[in-house]
Short mmCIF file of C-alpha atoms in Angstrom, two decimals:
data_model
loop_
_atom_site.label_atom_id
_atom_site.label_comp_id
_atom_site.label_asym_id
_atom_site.label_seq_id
_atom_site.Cartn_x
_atom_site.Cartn_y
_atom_site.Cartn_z
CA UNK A 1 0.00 0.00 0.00
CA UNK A 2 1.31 3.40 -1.13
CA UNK A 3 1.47 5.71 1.90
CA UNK A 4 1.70 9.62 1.47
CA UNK A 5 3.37 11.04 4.70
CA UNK A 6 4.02 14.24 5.98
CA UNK A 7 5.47 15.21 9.60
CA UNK A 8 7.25 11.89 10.26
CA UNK A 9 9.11 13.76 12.94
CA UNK A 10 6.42 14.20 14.79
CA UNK A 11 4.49 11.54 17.14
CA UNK A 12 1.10 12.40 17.06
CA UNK A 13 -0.36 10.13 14.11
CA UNK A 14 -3.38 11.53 12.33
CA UNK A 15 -4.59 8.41 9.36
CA UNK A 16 -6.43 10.50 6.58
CA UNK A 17 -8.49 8.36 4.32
CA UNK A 18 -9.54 9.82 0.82
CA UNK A 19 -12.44 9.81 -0.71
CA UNK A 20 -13.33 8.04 -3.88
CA UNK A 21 -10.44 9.34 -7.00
CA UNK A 22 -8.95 12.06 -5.46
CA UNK A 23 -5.88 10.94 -2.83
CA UNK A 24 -5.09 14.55 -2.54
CA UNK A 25 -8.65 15.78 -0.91
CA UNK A 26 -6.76 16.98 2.29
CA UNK A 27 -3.91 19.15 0.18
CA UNK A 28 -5.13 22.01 2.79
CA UNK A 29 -4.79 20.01 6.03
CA UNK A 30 -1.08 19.16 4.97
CA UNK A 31 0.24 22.57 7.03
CA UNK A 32 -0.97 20.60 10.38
CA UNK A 33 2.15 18.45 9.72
CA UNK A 34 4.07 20.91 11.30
CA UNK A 35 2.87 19.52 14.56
CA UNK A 36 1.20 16.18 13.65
CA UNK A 37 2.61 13.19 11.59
CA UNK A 38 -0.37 12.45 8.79
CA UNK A 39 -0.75 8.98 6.99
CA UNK A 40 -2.52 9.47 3.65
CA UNK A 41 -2.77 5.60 2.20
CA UNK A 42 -3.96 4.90 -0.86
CA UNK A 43 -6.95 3.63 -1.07
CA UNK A 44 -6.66 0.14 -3.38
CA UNK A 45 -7.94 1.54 -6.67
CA UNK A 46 -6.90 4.88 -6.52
CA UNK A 47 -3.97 7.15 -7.03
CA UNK A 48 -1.13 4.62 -7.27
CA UNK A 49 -2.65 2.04 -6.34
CA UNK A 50 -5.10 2.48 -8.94
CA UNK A 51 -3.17 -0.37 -11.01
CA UNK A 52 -5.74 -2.54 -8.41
CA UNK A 53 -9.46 -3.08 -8.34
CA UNK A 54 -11.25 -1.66 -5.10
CA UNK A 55 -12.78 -4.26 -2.52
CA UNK A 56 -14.01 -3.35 0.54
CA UNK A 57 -12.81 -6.28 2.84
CA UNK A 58 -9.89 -6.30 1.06
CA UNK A 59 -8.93 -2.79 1.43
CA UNK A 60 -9.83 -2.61 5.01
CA UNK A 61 -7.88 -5.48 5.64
CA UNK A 62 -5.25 -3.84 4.64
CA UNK A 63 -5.41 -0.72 6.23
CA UNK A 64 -5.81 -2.41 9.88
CA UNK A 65 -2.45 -4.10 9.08
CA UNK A 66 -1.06 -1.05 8.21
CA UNK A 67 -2.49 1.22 11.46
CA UNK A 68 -1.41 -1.86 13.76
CA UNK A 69 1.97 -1.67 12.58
CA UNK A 70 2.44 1.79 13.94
CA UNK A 71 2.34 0.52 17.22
CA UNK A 72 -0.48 3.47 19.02
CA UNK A 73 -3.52 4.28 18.86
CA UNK A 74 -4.63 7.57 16.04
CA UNK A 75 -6.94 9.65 15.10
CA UNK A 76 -9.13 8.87 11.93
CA UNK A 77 -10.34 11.05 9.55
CA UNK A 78 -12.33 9.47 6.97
CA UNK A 79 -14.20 12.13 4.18
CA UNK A 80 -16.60 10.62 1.45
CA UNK A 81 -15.21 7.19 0.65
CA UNK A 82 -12.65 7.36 3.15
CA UNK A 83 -15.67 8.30 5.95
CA UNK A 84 -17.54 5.01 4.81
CA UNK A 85 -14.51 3.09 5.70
CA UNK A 86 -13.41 4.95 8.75
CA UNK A 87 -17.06 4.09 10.05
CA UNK A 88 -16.43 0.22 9.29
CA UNK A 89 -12.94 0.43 10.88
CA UNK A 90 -14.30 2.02 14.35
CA UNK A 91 -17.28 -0.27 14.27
CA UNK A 92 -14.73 -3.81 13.69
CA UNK A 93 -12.07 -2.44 15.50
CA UNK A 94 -12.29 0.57 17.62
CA UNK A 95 -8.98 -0.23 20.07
CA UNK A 96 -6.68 1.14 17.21
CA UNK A 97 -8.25 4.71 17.52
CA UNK A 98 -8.31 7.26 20.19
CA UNK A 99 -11.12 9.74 18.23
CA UNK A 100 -12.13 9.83 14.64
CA UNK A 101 -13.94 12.62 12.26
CA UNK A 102 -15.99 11.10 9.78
CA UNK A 103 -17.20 13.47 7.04
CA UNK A 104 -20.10 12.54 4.47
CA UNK A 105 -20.33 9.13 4.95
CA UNK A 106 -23.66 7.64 2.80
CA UNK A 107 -24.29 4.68 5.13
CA UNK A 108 -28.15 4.64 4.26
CA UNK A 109 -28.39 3.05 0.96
CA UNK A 110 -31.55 1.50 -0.97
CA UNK A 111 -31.69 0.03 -4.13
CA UNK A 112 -33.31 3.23 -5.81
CA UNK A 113 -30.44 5.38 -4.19
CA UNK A 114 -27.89 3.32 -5.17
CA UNK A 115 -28.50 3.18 -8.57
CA UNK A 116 -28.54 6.97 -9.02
CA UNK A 117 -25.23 6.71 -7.16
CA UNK A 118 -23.48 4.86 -9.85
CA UNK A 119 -24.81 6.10 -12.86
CA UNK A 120 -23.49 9.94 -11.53
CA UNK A 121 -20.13 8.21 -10.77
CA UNK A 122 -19.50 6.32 -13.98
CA UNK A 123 -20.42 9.17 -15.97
CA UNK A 124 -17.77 11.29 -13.55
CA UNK A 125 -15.29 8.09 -14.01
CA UNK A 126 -15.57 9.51 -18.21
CA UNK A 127 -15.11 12.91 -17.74
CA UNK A 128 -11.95 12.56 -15.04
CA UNK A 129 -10.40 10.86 -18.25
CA UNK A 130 -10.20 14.56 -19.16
CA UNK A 131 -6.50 15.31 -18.20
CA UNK A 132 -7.52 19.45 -18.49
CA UNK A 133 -10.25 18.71 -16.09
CA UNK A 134 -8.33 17.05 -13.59
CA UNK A 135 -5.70 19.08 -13.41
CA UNK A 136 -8.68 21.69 -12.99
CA UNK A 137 -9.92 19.97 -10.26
CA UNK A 138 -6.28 19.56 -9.04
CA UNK A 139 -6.05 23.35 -8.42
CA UNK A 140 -9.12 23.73 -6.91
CA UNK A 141 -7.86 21.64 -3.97
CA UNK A 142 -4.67 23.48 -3.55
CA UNK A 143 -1.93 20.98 -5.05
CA UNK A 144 1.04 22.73 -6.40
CA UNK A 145 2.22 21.76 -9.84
CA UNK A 146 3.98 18.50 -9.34
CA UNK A 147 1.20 16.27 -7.40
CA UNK A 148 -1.30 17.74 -9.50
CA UNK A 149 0.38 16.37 -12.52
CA UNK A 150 0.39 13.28 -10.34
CA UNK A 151 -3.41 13.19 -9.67
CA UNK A 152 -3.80 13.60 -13.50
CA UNK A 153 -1.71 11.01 -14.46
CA UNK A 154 -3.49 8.51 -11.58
CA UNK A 155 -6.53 8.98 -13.03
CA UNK A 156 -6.00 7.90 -16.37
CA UNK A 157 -5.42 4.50 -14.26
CA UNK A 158 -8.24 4.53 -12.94
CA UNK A 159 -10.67 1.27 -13.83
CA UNK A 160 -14.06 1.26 -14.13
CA UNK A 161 -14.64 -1.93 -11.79
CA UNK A 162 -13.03 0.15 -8.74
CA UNK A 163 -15.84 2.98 -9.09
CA UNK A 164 -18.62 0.43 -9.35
CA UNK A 165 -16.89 -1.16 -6.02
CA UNK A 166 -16.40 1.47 -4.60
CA UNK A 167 -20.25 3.07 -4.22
CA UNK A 168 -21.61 -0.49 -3.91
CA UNK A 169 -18.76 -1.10 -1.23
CA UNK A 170 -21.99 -2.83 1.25
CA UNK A 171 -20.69 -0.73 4.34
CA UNK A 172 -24.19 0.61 5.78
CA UNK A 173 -25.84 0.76 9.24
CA UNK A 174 -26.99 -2.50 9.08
CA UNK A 175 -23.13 -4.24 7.97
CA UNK A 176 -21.97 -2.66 11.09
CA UNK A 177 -24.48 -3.08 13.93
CA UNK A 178 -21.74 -2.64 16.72
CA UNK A 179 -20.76 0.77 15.71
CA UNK A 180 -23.85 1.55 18.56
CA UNK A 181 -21.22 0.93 21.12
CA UNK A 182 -18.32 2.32 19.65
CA UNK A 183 -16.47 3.59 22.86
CA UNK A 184 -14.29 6.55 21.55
CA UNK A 185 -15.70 9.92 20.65
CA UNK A 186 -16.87 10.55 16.99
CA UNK A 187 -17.78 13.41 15.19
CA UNK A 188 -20.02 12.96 12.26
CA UNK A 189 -19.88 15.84 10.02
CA UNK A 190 -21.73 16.84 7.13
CA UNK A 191 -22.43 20.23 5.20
CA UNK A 192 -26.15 21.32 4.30
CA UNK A 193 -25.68 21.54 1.42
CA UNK A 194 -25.49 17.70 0.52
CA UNK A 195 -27.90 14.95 0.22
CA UNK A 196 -30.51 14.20 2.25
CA UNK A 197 -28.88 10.46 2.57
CA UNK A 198 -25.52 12.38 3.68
CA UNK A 199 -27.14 14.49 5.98
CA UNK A 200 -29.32 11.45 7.55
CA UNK A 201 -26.27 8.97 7.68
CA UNK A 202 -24.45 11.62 10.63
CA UNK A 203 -27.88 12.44 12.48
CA UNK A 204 -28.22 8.90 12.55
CA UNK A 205 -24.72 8.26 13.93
CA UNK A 206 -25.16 10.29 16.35
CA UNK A 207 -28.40 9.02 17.57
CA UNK A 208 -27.22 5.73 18.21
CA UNK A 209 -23.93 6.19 19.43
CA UNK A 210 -23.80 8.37 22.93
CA UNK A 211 -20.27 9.08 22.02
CA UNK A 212 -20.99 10.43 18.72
CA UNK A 213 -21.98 13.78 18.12
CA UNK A 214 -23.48 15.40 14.72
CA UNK A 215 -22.42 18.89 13.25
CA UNK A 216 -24.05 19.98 9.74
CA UNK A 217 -22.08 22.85 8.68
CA UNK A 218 -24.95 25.46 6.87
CA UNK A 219 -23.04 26.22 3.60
CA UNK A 220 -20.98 23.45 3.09
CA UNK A 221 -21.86 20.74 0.43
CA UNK A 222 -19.36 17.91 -0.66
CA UNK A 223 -16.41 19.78 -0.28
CA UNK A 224 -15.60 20.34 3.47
CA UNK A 225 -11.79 19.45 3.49
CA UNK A 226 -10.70 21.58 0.74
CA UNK A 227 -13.45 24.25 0.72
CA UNK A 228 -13.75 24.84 4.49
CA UNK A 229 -10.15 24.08 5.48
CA UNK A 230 -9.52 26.64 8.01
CA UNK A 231 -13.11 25.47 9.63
CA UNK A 232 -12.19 21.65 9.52
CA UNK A 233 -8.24 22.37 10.55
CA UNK A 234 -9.48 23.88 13.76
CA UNK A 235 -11.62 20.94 14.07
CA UNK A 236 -8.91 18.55 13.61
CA UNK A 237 -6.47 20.71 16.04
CA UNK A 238 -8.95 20.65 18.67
CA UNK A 239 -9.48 16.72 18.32
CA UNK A 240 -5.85 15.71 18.22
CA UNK A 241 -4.33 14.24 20.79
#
């Protein structure tokens, strides 16, 4: 598993999972590596890993193997994708974390739902094939000039089966019925500005987990970690440990 890291001097470990294409969706949290030591891993079927096809149990598996190695417990920040998984990882195995900060997870799926889902993100999965639009995409999220050229090139790798994985990945309230007593505290985060389903999946979190709490942010959408960085650093800072 390819591992981005930033701050290895430092001992505070912060695991940042990426949402679905884009490795680089926390370019603007990078500056907390002057204190922290962040672990960006890339997610099987993405970046450059993207050579793979995504599966869930797979990818999980791996990413347990590579938080036990580190030898302490870390925060997890999980955003789109990345959230989904984070929510599986604290449900299966929440003695590896001290907190997490899970951002639009979609863990309330139906077959209607779903369906929409995929047919948005195949016809995205054409147009990132667009090297212009990635690197587009690339700026708007704050990379400088050589991992933007980067995130173009990964995407070209990308394969169609990963995307299809990847929103029918089968994490959902009902796959992980012990995230209810998840012992650590959780923040479920969302912006207004999103999907009802988004929005629903963190009330819901927080409903049945006394240790979670909800926060819908009024004029976010999907686009808190780039878009609302100074917001979601201080979040992070004051979550940290």
């Amino acid at each position: 598993m390819k591992l981005e890291e930033y701050g290895k001097e430092n001992n505070s470990i912060i695991v940042m999972l990426h949402g679905a294409n884009f490795v680089h969706c926390y370019g603007r949290q990078y500056s907390l590596a002057n204190s922290f030591h962040i672990i960006v891993p890339h997610i099987m079927g993405f970046g450059d890993e993207a050579g793979r096809i995504f599966y869930t149990d797979t990818c999980c598996a791996e990413l347990v193997n590579m938080i036990r190695s580190l030898n302490k417990k870390v925060l997890l920040v999980g955003f789109s994708l990345g959230a989904q998984l984070a929510f599986k990882l604290v449900s299966e195995y929440p003695e590896l974390f001290y907190s997490a900060i899970i951002v639009s997870p979609w863990l309330n799926k139906t077959e209607s739902s779903l369906a929409e889902v995929m047919k948005m993100n195949e016809k995205q999965f054409a147009s990132f094939k667009k090297k212009w639009l990635c690197n587009i995409i690339g700026m708007m999220n704050g990379l400088p000039r050589e991992p933007r050229k980067n995130f173009v090139h990964q995407m070209q790798n990308v394969k169609i089966d990963t995307i299809r994985n990847s929103v029918n990945n089968g994490i959902t309230f009902e796959s992980e019925p012990d995230f209810a007593k998840v012992p650590i505290p959780i923040i479920a985060l969302a912006g207004g500005k999103e999907s009802k389903e988004v929005m629903d999946s963190v009330k819901r979190m927080a409903e049945i987990n006394p240790n979670c709490r909800c926060e819908i942010w009024d004029k976010a959408a999907h686009n808190i970690p780039p878009m609302f960085a100074k917001r979601f650093n201080q979040l992070i800072l004051d979550t940290v440990q």
